[in-house]
Amino acid sequence: MSHPNAAGVTARAHSNIALIKYWGKRDARLNLPAVGSISITLDALYTDTRVAFLPGLDADRVDIGGRRADTTRFSRFLDLVRTEAGIDTRARIESWNNFPTGAGLASSASGFAALAVAATRAAGLTLEPRALSVLARQGSGSAARSIFGGFVEMRRGTRDDGLDAAATPLLEAAEWPLTVIVAITEHGAKALDSTAGMTGSAETSDFYQAWVDHAEPDLAAMREAIAARDFEAMGELAEHSCLKLHGLMLSTRPGQIYWNAATVAAMHAVRALRADGVPVYFTIDAGPQVKALCPPAHAETVAAALEHVPGVLETRRSVLGPDAHCHD
Ligand code: PMV
């Protein structure tokens, strides 16, 4: 049995966006991905989470952004930590995102990564980053990647116990500076959560098997582009993976339409910039926000163009961010 830190522990984890997308599970219970993925961690979007295991509590309590949240998903996650630590104590979790929650900005990625770091430490455990990644994955697939900063690869793994389904760092943030401009087109929560969306695609899309079969070549090409710091190759592959993912979503029954009019207008704006010689590519997750990737020297131009797109409410700018870490 370990000794919980009664004062509690606070951790910060940054959101990430996938350049090669994850969609589909090979095992729902352990949350094992059907495909690997490659992402970048964002400095400007993060979650701070404080966890304290308190002997007096009779149930877990979770507050997100100062509001009481349903504990089901969090208690299940904390049970993994309690089992590992040999404790039975309930916990108080307080979490804050510095960006809109549940709107396609990967709050589950930064949220579960921060929770994995804070909860294990608060429970008296010391886990290696790889073990933290395996744990975070069980909260949310993309959270496994937010344990690391910079460019990150999530391995699909082949083991039934999921111990090889973990993220590994590819490049540190400083090794290839990049800017992401996030064009926010909606502040509300998204309509369909990613687990339900993935299950729908696996069960009903004629394109699902092709999606799984073609993941490896995309990952290999992206690894190569990143190793070579080849911005054009990286951008082309990222845009392709994004559009292929949305093709899969659209071919699901019922079709998953995550875009709004401003999402589409922002994609065209990115392509128009490119036609004018600005190096910029877009990517979009299970939501309506558009993330434009460019070298830092072009950030001003890209942000100005996206701010003028009708329906874009605001833009956020980010460089690549660090590993998840404890902080006070
Ligand atoms: O980690 P989840 O279950 O929220 O799924 C993330 C799915 C996408 O954001 C659409 C793609 C990805 O790889 O992050």
XYZ file of C-alpha atoms and ligand atoms in Angstrom:
342
model
C 0.000 0.000 0.000
C 1.270 3.446 -0.881
C 0.820 6.610 1.167
C -1.478 9.215 -0.361
C -0.382 12.824 -0.256
C -3.151 14.314 1.911
C -2.467 17.869 0.748
C -3.187 16.907 -2.850
C -1.178 17.301 -6.046
C -1.703 19.602 -9.028
C -0.597 18.684 -12.558
C -0.719 20.491 -15.867
C -1.079 18.713 -19.214
C -1.355 20.345 -22.600
C -3.859 19.533 -25.283
C -2.680 17.885 -28.496
C -3.904 17.606 -32.041
C -3.285 14.637 -34.246
C -1.465 15.040 -37.554
C -2.229 11.394 -38.362
C -5.597 10.693 -36.810
C -6.829 8.038 -34.428
C -10.389 6.801 -34.961
C -11.570 3.308 -33.950
C -10.841 0.894 -31.114
C -9.459 -2.650 -31.219
C -10.635 -3.228 -27.644
C -13.334 -1.082 -26.069
C -12.795 -2.173 -22.447
C -9.081 -1.313 -22.350
C -9.588 1.523 -24.843
C -7.000 0.134 -27.265
C -6.764 2.000 -30.577
C -7.343 0.234 -33.907
C -4.731 2.509 -35.499
C -1.647 4.376 -34.343
C -1.518 8.165 -34.489
C 0.961 11.067 -34.504
C 0.288 14.377 -32.785
C 1.694 17.702 -31.698
C 1.263 19.022 -28.166
C -0.020 22.598 -27.869
C 1.522 25.036 -25.438
C -1.413 27.484 -25.304
C -4.197 25.000 -24.446
C -3.940 23.163 -21.165
C -5.724 21.617 -18.204
C -4.719 22.060 -14.563
C -6.010 19.299 -12.324
C -5.746 18.997 -8.557
C -6.341 15.626 -6.915
C -6.517 14.838 -3.192
C -7.436 11.432 -1.738
C -9.347 12.349 1.426
C -10.137 9.682 4.059
C -13.353 11.467 5.134
C -15.058 11.339 1.723
C -17.736 8.717 1.012
C -17.741 9.345 -2.761
C -15.464 10.874 -5.395
C -16.232 14.485 -6.172
C -15.325 16.176 -9.452
C -15.500 19.885 -10.319
C -14.597 21.088 -13.808
C -14.238 24.840 -14.205
C -15.879 25.295 -10.796
C -18.940 23.210 -11.719
C -19.903 19.832 -10.250
C -19.471 17.102 -12.940
C -20.793 13.556 -13.289
C -18.198 11.280 -11.644
C -18.814 7.991 -13.545
C -15.949 8.222 -16.049
C -13.563 9.717 -13.485
C -14.326 7.209 -10.717
C -13.653 4.357 -13.135
C -10.309 5.955 -13.951
C -9.470 6.598 -10.283
C -10.251 2.926 -9.553
C -7.284 1.978 -11.772
C -5.055 4.244 -9.691
C -6.529 2.995 -6.381
C -5.954 -0.638 -7.407
C -2.333 0.086 -8.364
C -1.734 2.008 -5.110
C -3.586 -0.495 -2.883
C -5.868 2.174 -1.434
C -9.627 2.575 -1.203
C -9.870 6.291 -0.401
C -12.235 8.536 -2.396
C -10.865 11.638 -4.069
C -11.656 15.249 -4.694
C -10.775 16.364 -8.231
C -10.739 19.995 -9.306
C -9.969 20.728 -12.916
C -9.748 23.868 -15.074
C -9.330 24.135 -18.831
C -8.059 27.431 -20.229
C -10.147 26.790 -23.403
C -13.726 25.642 -24.317
C -14.489 22.135 -22.991
C -15.798 19.322 -25.221
C -15.785 21.321 -28.435
C -13.155 19.532 -30.517
C -10.194 21.124 -28.752
C -9.105 17.886 -27.099
C -10.063 18.701 -23.518
C -10.270 14.946 -22.862
C -6.638 14.605 -23.976
C -5.228 17.267 -21.662
C -7.790 16.408 -18.978
C -7.011 12.708 -18.609
C -3.257 13.267 -19.000
C -3.317 15.830 -16.169
C -5.505 13.512 -14.100
C -3.139 10.549 -14.654
C -0.145 12.582 -13.447
C -1.913 14.234 -10.489
C -3.846 11.166 -9.303
C -0.898 8.755 -9.355
C 1.315 11.221 -7.505
C -1.456 12.073 -5.026
C -1.918 8.335 -4.405
C 1.774 8.029 -3.539
C 2.817 6.299 -6.788
C 5.799 7.180 -8.972
C 5.215 6.079 -12.569
C 7.487 6.390 -15.607
C 6.102 8.528 -18.471
C 5.376 5.406 -20.532
C 3.286 3.880 -17.711
C 1.493 7.222 -17.305
C 0.718 7.128 -21.024
C -0.745 3.602 -20.750
C -2.853 4.794 -17.815
C -3.996 8.037 -19.511
C -5.049 6.012 -22.578
C -7.639 4.262 -20.456
C -9.316 7.613 -19.802
C -9.143 8.815 -23.396
C -7.129 7.497 -26.355
C -5.652 10.868 -27.265
C -4.684 11.529 -23.603
C -1.889 8.969 -23.935
C -0.160 11.443 -26.292
C -0.518 14.480 -23.994
C 1.919 12.925 -21.492
C 4.662 14.068 -23.882
C 5.501 17.429 -25.432
C 6.508 18.244 -29.022
C 5.844 15.621 -31.714
C 4.458 12.361 -30.335
C 3.575 8.952 -31.752
C 0.927 6.720 -30.229
C 1.536 3.046 -30.932
C -1.452 0.874 -31.695
C 0.218 -2.090 -29.995
C -0.672 -5.736 -30.511
C -0.834 -7.145 -26.960
C -4.209 -8.056 -25.479
C -3.316 -6.376 -22.166
C -2.567 -3.070 -23.916
C 0.838 -2.584 -22.277
C 2.368 -1.816 -25.677
C -0.339 0.727 -26.601
C 1.547 3.781 -25.353
C 2.856 7.042 -26.740
C 6.518 7.845 -27.360
C 8.140 11.202 -28.088
C 9.431 11.778 -31.647
C 10.847 15.315 -31.367
C 10.991 17.845 -28.545
C 9.042 21.070 -29.083
C 12.234 23.107 -29.548
C 13.629 20.728 -32.168
C 11.174 21.904 -34.841
C 9.364 25.162 -33.984
C 5.864 25.289 -35.413
C 2.833 27.494 -34.829
C -0.773 26.371 -34.722
C -3.551 28.896 -35.216
C -6.839 27.560 -33.860
C -9.890 29.119 -35.528
C -12.788 28.727 -33.102
C -16.118 28.624 -34.937
C -18.342 27.468 -32.087
C -18.125 27.682 -28.291
C -20.761 25.072 -27.401
C -20.133 21.397 -26.625
C -20.086 19.022 -29.593
C -23.078 16.839 -30.476
C -21.554 13.360 -30.544
C -18.727 12.142 -28.325
C -15.770 10.422 -29.954
C -16.361 6.943 -28.464
C -19.903 6.804 -29.854
C -18.650 8.236 -33.144
C -15.898 5.600 -33.456
C -18.257 2.736 -32.627
C -20.682 3.991 -35.280
C -17.943 4.156 -37.919
C -16.636 0.659 -37.113
C -20.119 -0.843 -37.258
C -21.608 0.929 -40.248
C -19.068 2.555 -42.562
C -18.023 0.722 -45.729
C -14.777 2.713 -45.499
C -13.776 1.601 -41.992
C -11.630 -1.387 -42.966
C -9.813 0.674 -45.595
C -9.158 3.324 -42.922
C -7.546 0.741 -40.635
C -5.612 -0.925 -43.473
C -4.040 2.335 -44.673
C -2.985 3.720 -41.298
C 0.529 2.211 -41.293
C 1.735 3.771 -44.579
C 0.450 7.188 -43.427
C 2.260 6.827 -40.091
C 5.503 5.755 -41.788
C 5.385 8.714 -44.190
C 4.674 11.148 -41.333
C 7.523 9.762 -39.226
C 9.826 10.359 -42.187
C 8.520 13.904 -42.810
C 9.031 14.811 -39.147
C 12.533 13.306 -39.009
C 13.443 15.322 -42.137
C 11.699 18.525 -40.816
C 9.933 18.581 -44.199
C 7.087 21.063 -43.618
C 5.335 20.519 -46.957
C 5.370 16.734 -46.667
C 4.140 16.957 -43.061
C 1.372 19.403 -43.981
C 0.163 17.423 -47.027
C -0.020 14.253 -44.931
C -1.801 16.004 -42.054
C -4.424 17.509 -44.356
C -4.884 14.159 -46.078
C -5.348 12.290 -42.779
C -7.857 14.905 -41.607
C -9.929 14.767 -44.796
C -9.785 10.953 -44.824
C -11.053 10.900 -41.233
C -13.933 13.206 -42.107
C -14.676 11.056 -45.196
C -14.974 8.092 -42.817
C -17.185 10.089 -40.456
C -19.430 11.219 -43.333
C -19.742 7.623 -44.603
C -20.934 6.412 -41.165
C -24.683 5.836 -40.694
C -26.049 8.242 -39.680
C -23.412 10.511 -41.243
C -21.301 12.444 -38.746
C -21.103 16.060 -39.854
C -18.827 17.853 -37.413
C -18.270 20.892 -39.655
C -20.261 24.101 -39.857
C -20.165 26.717 -42.610
C -17.262 28.572 -40.990
C -15.251 25.325 -40.757
C -15.515 24.895 -44.517
C -14.787 28.568 -45.187
C -11.659 28.346 -43.011
C -10.412 25.305 -44.955
C -10.800 27.267 -48.199
C -9.042 30.249 -46.633
C -6.061 28.043 -45.758
C -5.912 26.716 -49.308
C -6.177 30.251 -50.728
C -3.233 31.330 -48.557
C -1.273 28.386 -49.890
C -2.094 29.332 -53.459
C -0.584 32.739 -52.605
C 2.636 31.094 -51.438
C 2.037 30.977 -47.653
C 3.113 27.608 -46.191
C 0.042 26.561 -44.176
C -2.078 23.397 -43.839
C -5.217 22.617 -41.848
C -6.395 19.827 -39.608
C -9.752 19.280 -37.847
C -10.837 16.811 -35.165
C -14.294 15.639 -34.034
C -15.592 19.180 -33.871
C -15.967 22.367 -35.917
C -12.668 24.110 -35.051
C -9.946 24.466 -37.682
C -6.304 24.240 -36.703
C -3.868 25.774 -39.177
C -0.223 24.673 -39.054
C 2.522 27.004 -40.233
C 6.138 27.970 -39.584
C 6.270 30.688 -36.839
C 7.311 33.394 -39.339
C 3.898 33.102 -41.076
C 1.724 33.036 -37.955
C 0.689 36.700 -38.236
C -0.488 36.352 -41.849
C -2.377 33.125 -41.167
C -4.097 34.458 -38.028
C -5.138 37.669 -39.819
C -6.625 35.706 -42.731
C -8.546 33.309 -40.457
C -9.894 36.165 -38.315
C -11.547 37.566 -41.452
C -13.351 34.331 -42.294
C -17.109 34.820 -41.692
C -18.172 32.738 -38.679
C -14.732 32.504 -37.076
C -15.401 33.770 -33.536
C -11.826 34.009 -32.323
C -8.401 32.586 -32.953
C -5.891 31.169 -30.499
C -2.236 30.885 -31.303
C 0.087 28.235 -29.956
C 3.601 27.001 -30.264
C 4.398 23.400 -29.375
C 4.154 22.545 -25.704
C 6.001 20.513 -23.047
C 5.449 17.184 -21.250
C 2.681 16.878 -18.656
C 4.099 17.781 -15.232
C 3.263 18.448 -11.617
C 3.179 22.070 -10.539
C 2.140 24.115 -7.550
O -9.224 10.501 -27.463
P -10.598 10.599 -27.977
O -11.428 9.427 -27.606
O -11.224 11.920 -27.625
O -10.511 10.576 -29.601
C -9.821 11.531 -30.370
C -10.230 11.465 -31.793
C -9.713 12.568 -32.691
O -9.466 13.739 -31.942
C -10.774 12.889 -33.744
C -8.459 12.150 -33.432
C -7.185 12.117 -32.640
O -6.315 11.320 -32.987
O -7.029 12.909 -31.703
